[in-house]
Structures are given as C-alpha cells and as structure tokens.
PDB file of C-alpha atoms and ligand atoms in Angstrom:
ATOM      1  CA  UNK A  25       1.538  66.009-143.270  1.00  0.00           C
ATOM      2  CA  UNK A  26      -1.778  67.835-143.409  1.00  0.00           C
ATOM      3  CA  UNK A  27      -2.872  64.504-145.520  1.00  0.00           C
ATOM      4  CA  UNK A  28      -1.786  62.408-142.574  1.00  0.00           C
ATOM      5  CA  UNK A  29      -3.124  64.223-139.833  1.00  0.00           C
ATOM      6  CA  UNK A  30      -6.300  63.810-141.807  1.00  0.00           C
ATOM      7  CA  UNK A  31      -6.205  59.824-142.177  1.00  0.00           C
ATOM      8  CA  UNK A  32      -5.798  60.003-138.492  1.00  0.00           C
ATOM      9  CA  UNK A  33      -8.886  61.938-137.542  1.00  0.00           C
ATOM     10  CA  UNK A  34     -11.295  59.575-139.867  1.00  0.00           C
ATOM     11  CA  UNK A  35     -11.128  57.429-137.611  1.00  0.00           C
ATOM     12  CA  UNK A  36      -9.809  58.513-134.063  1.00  0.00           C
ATOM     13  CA  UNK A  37     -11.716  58.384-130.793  1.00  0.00           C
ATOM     14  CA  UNK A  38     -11.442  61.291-129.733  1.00  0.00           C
ATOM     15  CA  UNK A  39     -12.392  64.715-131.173  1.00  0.00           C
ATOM     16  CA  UNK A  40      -9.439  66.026-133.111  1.00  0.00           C
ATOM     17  CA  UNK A  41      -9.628  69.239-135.746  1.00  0.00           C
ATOM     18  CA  UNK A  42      -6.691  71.305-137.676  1.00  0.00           C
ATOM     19  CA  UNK A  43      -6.743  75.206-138.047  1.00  0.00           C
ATOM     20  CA  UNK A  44      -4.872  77.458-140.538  1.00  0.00           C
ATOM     21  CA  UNK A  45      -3.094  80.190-138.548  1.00  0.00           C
ATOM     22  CA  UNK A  46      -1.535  81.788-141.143  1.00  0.00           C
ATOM     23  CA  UNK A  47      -4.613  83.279-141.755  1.00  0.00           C
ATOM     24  CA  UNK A  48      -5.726  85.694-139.482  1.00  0.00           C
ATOM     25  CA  UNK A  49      -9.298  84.536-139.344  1.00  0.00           C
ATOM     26  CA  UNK A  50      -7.921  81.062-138.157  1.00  0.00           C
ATOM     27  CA  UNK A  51     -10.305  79.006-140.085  1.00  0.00           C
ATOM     28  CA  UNK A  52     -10.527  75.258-138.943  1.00  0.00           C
ATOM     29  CA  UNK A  53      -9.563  73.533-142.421  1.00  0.00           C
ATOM     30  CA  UNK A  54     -10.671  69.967-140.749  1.00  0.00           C
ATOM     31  CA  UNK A  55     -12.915  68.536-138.035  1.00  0.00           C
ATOM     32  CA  UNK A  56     -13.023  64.884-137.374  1.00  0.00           C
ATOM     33  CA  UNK A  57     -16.325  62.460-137.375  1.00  0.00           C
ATOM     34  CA  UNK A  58     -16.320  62.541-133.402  1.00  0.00           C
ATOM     35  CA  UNK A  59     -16.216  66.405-133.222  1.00  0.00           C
ATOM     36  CA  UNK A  60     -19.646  66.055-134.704  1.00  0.00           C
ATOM     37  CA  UNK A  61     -20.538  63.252-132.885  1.00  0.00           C
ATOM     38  CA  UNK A  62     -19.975  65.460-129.637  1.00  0.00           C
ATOM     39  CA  UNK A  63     -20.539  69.041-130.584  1.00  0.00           C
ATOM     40  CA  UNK A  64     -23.604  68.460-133.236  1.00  0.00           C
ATOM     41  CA  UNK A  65     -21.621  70.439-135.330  1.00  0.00           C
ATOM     42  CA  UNK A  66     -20.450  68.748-138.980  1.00  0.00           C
ATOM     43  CA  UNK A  67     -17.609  69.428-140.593  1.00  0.00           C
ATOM     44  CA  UNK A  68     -19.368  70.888-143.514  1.00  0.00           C
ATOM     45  CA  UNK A  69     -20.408  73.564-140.863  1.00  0.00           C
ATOM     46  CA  UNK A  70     -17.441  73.565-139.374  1.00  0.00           C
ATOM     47  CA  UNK A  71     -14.908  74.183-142.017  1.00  0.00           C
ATOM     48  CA  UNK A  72     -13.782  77.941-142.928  1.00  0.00           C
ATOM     49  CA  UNK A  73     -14.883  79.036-139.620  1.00  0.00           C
ATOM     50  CA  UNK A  74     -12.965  80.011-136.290  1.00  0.00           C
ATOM     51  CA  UNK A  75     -13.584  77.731-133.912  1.00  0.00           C
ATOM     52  CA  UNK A  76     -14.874  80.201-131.258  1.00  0.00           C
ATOM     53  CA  UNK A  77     -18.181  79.584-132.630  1.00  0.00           C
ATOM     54  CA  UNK A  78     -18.520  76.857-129.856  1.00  0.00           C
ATOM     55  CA  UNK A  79     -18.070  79.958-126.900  1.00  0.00           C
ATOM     56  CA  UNK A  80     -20.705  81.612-125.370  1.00  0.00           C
ATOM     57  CA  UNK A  81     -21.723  83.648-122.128  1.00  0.00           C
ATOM     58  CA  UNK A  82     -19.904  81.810-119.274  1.00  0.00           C
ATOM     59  CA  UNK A  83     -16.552  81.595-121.432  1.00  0.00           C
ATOM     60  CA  UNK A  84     -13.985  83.062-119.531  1.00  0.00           C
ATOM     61  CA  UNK A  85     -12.637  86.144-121.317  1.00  0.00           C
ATOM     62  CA  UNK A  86      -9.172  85.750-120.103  1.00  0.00           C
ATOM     63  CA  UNK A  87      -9.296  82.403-121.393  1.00  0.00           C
ATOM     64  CA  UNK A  88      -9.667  83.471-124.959  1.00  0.00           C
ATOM     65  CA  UNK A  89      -7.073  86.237-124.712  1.00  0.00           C
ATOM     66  CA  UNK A  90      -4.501  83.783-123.275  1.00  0.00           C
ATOM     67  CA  UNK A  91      -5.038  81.362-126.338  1.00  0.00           C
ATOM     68  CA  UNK A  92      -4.953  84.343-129.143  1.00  0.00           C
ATOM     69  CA  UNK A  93      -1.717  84.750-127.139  1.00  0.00           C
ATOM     70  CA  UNK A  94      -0.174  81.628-127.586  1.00  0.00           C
ATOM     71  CA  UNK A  95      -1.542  81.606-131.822  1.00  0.00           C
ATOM     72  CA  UNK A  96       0.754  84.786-132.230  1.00  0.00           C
ATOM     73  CA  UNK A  97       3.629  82.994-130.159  1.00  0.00           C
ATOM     74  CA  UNK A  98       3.109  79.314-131.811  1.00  0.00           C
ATOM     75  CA  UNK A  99       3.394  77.628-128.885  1.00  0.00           C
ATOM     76  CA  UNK A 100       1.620  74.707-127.279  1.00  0.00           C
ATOM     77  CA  UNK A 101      -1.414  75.176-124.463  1.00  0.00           C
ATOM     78  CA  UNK A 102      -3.707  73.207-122.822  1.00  0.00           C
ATOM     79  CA  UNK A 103      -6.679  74.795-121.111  1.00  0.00           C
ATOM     80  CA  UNK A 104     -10.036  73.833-119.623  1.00  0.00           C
ATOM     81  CA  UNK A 105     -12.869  76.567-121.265  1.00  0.00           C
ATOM     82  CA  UNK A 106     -16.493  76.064-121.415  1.00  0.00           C
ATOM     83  CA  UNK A 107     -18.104  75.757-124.834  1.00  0.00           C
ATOM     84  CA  UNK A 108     -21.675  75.068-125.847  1.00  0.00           C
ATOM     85  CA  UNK A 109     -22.564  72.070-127.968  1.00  0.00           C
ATOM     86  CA  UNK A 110     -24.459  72.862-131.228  1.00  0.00           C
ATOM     87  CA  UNK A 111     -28.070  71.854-128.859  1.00  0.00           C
ATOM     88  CA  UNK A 112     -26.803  74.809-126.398  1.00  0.00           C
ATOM     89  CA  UNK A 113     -25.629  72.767-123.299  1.00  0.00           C
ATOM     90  CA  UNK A 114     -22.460  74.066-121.944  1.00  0.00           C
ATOM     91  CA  UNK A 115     -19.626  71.927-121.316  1.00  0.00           C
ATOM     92  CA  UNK A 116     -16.275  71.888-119.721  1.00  0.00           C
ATOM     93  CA  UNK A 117     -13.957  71.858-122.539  1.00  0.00           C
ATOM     94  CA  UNK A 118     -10.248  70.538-121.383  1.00  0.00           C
ATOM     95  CA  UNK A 119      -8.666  71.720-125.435  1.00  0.00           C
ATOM     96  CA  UNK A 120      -5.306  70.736-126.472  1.00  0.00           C
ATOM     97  CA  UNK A 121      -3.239  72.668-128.715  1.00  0.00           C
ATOM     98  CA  UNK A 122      -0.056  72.041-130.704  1.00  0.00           C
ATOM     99  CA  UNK A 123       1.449  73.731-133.503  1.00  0.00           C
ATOM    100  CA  UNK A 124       3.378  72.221-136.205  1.00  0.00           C
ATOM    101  CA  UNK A 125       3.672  73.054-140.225  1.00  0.00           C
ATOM    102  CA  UNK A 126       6.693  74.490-142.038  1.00  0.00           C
ATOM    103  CA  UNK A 127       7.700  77.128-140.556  1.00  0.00           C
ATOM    104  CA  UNK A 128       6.819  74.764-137.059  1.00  0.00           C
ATOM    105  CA  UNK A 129       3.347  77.057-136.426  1.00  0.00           C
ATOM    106  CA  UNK A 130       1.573  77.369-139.780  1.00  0.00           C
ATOM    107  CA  UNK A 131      -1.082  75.116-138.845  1.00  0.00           C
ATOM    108  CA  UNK A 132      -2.249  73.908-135.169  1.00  0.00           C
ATOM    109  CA  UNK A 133      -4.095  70.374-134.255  1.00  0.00           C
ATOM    110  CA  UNK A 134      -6.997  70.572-131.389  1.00  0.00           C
ATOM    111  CA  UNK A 135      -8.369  68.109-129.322  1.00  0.00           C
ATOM    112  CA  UNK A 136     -11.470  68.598-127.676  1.00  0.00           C
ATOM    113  CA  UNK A 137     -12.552  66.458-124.128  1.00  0.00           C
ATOM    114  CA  UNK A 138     -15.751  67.115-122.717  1.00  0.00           C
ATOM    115  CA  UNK A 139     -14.803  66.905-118.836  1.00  0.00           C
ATOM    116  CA  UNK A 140     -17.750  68.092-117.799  1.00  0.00           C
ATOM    117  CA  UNK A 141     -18.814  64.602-115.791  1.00  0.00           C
ATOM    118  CA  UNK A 142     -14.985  63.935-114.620  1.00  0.00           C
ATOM    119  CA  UNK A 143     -14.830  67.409-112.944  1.00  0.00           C
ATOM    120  CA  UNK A 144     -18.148  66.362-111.025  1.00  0.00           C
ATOM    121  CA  UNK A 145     -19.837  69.117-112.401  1.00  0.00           C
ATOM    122  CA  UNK A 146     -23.840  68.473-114.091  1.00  0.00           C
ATOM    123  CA  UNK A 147     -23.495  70.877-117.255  1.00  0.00           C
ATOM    124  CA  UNK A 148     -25.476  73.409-115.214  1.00  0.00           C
ATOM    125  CA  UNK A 149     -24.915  76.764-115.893  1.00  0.00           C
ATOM    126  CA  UNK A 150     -24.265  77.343-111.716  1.00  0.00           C
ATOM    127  CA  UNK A 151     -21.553  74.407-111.807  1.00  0.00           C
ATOM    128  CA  UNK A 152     -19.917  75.614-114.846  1.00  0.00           C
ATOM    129  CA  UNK A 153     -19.355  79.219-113.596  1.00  0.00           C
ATOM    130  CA  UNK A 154     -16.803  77.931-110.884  1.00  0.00           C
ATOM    131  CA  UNK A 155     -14.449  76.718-112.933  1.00  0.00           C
ATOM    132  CA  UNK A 156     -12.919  80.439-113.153  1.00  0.00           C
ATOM    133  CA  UNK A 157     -12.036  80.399-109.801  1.00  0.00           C
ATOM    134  CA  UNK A 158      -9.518  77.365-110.817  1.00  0.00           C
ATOM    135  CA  UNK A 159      -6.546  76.926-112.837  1.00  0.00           C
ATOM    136  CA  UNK A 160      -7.440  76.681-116.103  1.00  0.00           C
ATOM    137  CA  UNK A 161      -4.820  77.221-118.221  1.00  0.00           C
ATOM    138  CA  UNK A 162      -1.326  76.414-119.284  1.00  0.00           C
ATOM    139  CA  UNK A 163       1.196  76.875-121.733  1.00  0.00           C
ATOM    140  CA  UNK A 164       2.422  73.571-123.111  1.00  0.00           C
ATOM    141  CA  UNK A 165       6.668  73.837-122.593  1.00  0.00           C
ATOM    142  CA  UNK A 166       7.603  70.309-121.682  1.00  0.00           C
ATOM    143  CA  UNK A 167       9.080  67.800-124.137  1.00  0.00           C
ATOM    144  CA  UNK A 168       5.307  67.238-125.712  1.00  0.00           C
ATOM    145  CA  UNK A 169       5.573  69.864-128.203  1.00  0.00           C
ATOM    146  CA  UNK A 170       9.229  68.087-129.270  1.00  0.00           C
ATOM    147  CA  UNK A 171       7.836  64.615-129.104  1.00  0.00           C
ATOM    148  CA  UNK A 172       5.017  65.727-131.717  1.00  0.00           C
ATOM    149  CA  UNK A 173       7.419  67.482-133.937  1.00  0.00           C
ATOM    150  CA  UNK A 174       9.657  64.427-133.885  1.00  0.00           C
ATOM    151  CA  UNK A 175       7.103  62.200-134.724  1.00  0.00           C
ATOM    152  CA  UNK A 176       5.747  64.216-137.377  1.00  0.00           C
ATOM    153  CA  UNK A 177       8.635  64.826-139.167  1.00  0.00           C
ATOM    154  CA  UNK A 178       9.625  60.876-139.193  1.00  0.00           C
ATOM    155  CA  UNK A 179       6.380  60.170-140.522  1.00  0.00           C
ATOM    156  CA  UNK A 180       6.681  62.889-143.455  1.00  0.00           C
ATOM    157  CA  UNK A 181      10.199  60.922-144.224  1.00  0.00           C
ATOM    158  CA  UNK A 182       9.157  57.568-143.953  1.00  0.00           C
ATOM    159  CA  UNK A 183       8.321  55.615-147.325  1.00  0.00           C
ATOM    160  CA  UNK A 184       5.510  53.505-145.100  1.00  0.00           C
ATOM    161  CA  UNK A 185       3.060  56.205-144.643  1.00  0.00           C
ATOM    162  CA  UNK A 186       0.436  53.917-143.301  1.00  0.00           C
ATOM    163  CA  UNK A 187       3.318  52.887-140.719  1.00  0.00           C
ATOM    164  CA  UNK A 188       4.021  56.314-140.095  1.00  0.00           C
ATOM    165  CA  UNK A 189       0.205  57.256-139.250  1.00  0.00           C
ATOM    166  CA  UNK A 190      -0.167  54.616-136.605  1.00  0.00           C
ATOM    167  CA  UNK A 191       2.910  55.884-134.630  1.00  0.00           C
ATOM    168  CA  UNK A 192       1.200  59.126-134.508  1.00  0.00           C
ATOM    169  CA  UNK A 193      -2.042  57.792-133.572  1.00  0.00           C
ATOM    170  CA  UNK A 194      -0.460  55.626-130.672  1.00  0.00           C
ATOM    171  CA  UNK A 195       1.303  59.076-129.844  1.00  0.00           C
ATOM    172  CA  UNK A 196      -2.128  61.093-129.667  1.00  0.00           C
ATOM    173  CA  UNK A 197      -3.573  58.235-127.892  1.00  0.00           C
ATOM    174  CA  UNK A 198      -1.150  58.017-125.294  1.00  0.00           C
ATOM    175  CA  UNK A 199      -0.998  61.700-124.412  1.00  0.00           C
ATOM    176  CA  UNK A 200      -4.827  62.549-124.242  1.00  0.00           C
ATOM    177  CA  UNK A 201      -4.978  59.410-122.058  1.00  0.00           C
ATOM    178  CA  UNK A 202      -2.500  61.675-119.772  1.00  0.00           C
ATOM    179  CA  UNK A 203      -4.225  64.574-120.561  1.00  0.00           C
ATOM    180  CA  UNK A 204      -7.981  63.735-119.055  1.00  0.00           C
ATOM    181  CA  UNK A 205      -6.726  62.370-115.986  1.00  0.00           C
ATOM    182  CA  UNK A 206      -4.559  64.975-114.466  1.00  0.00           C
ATOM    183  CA  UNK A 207      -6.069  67.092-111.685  1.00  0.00           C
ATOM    184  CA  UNK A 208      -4.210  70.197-112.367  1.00  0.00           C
ATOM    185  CA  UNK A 209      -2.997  71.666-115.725  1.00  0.00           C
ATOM    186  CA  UNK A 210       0.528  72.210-114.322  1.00  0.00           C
ATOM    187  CA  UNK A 211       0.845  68.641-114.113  1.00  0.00           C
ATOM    188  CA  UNK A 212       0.927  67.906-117.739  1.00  0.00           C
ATOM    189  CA  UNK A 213       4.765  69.109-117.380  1.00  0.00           C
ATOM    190  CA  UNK A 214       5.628  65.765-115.534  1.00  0.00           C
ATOM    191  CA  UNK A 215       4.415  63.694-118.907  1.00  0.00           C
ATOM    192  CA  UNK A 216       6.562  61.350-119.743  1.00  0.00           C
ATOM    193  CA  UNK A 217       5.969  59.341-123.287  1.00  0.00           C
ATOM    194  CA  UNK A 218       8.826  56.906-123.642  1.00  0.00           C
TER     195      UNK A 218
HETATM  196  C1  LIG B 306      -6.535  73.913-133.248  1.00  0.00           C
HETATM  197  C2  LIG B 306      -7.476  74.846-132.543  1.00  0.00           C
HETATM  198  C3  LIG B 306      -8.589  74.320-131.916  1.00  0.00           C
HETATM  199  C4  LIG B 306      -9.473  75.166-131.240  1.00  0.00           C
HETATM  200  N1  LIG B 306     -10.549  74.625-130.609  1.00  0.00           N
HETATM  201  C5  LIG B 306     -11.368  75.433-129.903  1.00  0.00           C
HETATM  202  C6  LIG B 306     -12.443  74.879-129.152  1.00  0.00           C
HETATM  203  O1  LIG B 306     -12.697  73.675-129.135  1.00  0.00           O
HETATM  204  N2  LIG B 306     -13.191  75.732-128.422  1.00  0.00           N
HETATM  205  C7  LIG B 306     -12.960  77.087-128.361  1.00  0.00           C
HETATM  206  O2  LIG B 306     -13.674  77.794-127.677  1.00  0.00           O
HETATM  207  N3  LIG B 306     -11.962  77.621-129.085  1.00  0.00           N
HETATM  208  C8  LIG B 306     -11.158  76.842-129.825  1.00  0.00           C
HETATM  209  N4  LIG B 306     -10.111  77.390-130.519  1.00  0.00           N
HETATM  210  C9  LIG B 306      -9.860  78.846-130.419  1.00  0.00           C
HETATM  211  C10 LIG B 306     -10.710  79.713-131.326  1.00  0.00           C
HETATM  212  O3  LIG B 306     -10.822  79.133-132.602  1.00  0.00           O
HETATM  213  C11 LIG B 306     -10.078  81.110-131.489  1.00  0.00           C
HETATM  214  O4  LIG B 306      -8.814  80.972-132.103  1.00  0.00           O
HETATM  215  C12 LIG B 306      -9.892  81.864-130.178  1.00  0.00           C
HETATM  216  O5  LIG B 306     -11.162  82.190-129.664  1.00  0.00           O
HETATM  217  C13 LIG B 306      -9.069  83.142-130.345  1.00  0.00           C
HETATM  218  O6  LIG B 306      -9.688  83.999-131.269  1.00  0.00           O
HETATM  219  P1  LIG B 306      -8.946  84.455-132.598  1.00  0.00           P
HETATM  220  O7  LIG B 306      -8.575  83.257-133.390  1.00  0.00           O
HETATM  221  O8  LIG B 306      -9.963  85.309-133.319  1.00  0.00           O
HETATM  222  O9  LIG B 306      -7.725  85.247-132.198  1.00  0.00           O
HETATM  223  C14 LIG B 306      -9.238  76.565-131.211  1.00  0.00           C
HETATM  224  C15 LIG B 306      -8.124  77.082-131.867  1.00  0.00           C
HETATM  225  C16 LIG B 306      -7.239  76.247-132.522  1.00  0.00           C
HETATM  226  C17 LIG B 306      -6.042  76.848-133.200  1.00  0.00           C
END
C-alpha cells in the first residue's frame, strides 16, 4: 500500500506526503516532488521529521491541538492553517488528512493547497491573521474516509497494480478538485464521488 501511495506521489500535481503515527514523533516517511516544488523543502529534509516544521508565529494554536486530536482518534480532518514556506512567506494552508494502514490509522496521507490567492488574501502577515476569526477546521465524517479505504483496499487485492494506482489517483484528483473550491469547511460533508 505504502509502495502504491508512493508511485502516486512521483508524479501527482498536487502536494501529497505520508506520516507514521505509530510513532509518537509522527515522522513524515514521504514527501512528494511538488511538496518541494511549493514549500522549498526536499524530501531529503523532509523525511524523519514532524511536519510542524512548516508552522510558525501566526499558526493558530487551537489549530494544532485540534489536529493532535484527531492523530490520537484516527480520524479524517480537513483544516485551513497557515504555514511558512522554506523562504519564510506565510501561506494559507487548506491540509487534508486521512488515515489508513492496518489497523485503519497506522499511517496518514496529507495534501497540502496553498489557498492563499483563492481566499483573496496577499501572503501578508496582516491578511493572514484573519483567518482565525473563520472556520477553519473540520473533522472529516462523511463517506470520504470510506471511499479511500475502499479504494485502497481494492487496489492492495488487485493483481494489476498499475490499474489499481490510477483509480486512486483519479480518486485523489477528484476530491482535492472538491476540496479547493468549497467556501466553507462544513461543506466538504455534501461530497459526493460516484
Ligand atoms: C499526513 C500529515 C500531514 C501533515 N501536514 C502538515 C502541514 O502541511 N502543515 C502543518 O502545519 N502540519 C502538518 N501536519 C501536522 C504536524 O505534523 C503535527 O502532527 C501537528 O503539529 C501536531 O503535533 P504532534 O504530531 O507533535 O502531536 C501533518 C500531519 C500529518 C499526519
């Protein structure tokens, strides 16, 4: 699976990375070519080390706790959180986050959008700041979480892995598409895939 997930990133288009949460430091174990591309981070860098590298003085606190929350739970969450790129600009980070592994939370997959220019906001510190005053946070119940698992046990089965890969490519695809669009968090709940 882990393999998979891998073959995927090489070559995705958006930023995609995979952390180990069974151990407690949550080391990111893989970080795709455009994760670089966006954070000037590489994924020599990158690897062994908790992602929270990337947060910095206007990251909302309660942010943070609500996703250490959801690690312990192994549940899904999408949130909006500012992060700095590797050059120090800040930017509006709308992170998706889905467990999956053997025991169904072992490992998580995060995608990263920079929606800094779609929120209307100029990567100034001033603009940034406001975003605390807004929603910016959700836990991810909706049929997402059993469309992934789905997927990504079919694609362990199947004998075509290359097959198998491009469904869950498609799948990505389709629900960051979703994702960057919505206004409000809350709305992810009304995705539909099929
Ligand atoms: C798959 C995954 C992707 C993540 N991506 C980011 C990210 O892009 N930006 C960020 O600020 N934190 C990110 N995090 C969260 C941090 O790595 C860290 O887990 C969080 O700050 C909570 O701290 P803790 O792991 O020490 O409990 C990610 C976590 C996971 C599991």
């Amino acid at each position: 699976m882990l393999k998979t997930l891998q073959k995927i990133g090489d070559n995705f288009p958006y930023c995609l990375v995979i952390v180990d949460n069974t151990d407690k430091l949550r080391p990111c174990v893989y970080a795709n070519q455009k994760f670089s591309e966006n954070t000037g981070f590489d994924h020599n860098f990158v690897v062994g080390k908790n992602l929270s590298f990337l947060q910095g003085k206007l990251t909302d606190i309660e942010t943070v706790l609500f996703m250490k929350k959801c690690f312990k739970e192994g549940v899904s969450c999408v949130q909006d959180i500012v992060n700095y790129k590797k050059d120090g600009t800040p930017f509006l980070n709308r992170l998706l986050m889905l467990p999956f592994g053997d025991k169904g939370r072992d490992y998580y997959l995060g995608f990263q959008n920079d929606i800094t220019k779609e929120k209307g906001l100029d990567y100034s510190n001033e603009s940034l700041k406001s975003i605390k005053d807004s929603e910016v946070k959700h836990v991810v119940n909706n049929s997402l979480a059993i469309i992934f698992g789905v997927l990504a046990s079919e694609s362990y089965r199947k004998s075509n892995p290359e097959q198998a890969a491009m469904e869950l490519e498609k799948a990505f695809e389709t629900i960051l598409d979703y994702i960057l669009k919505i206004e409000s968090l809350s709305d992810f709940e009304n995705f539909k895939y099929i």
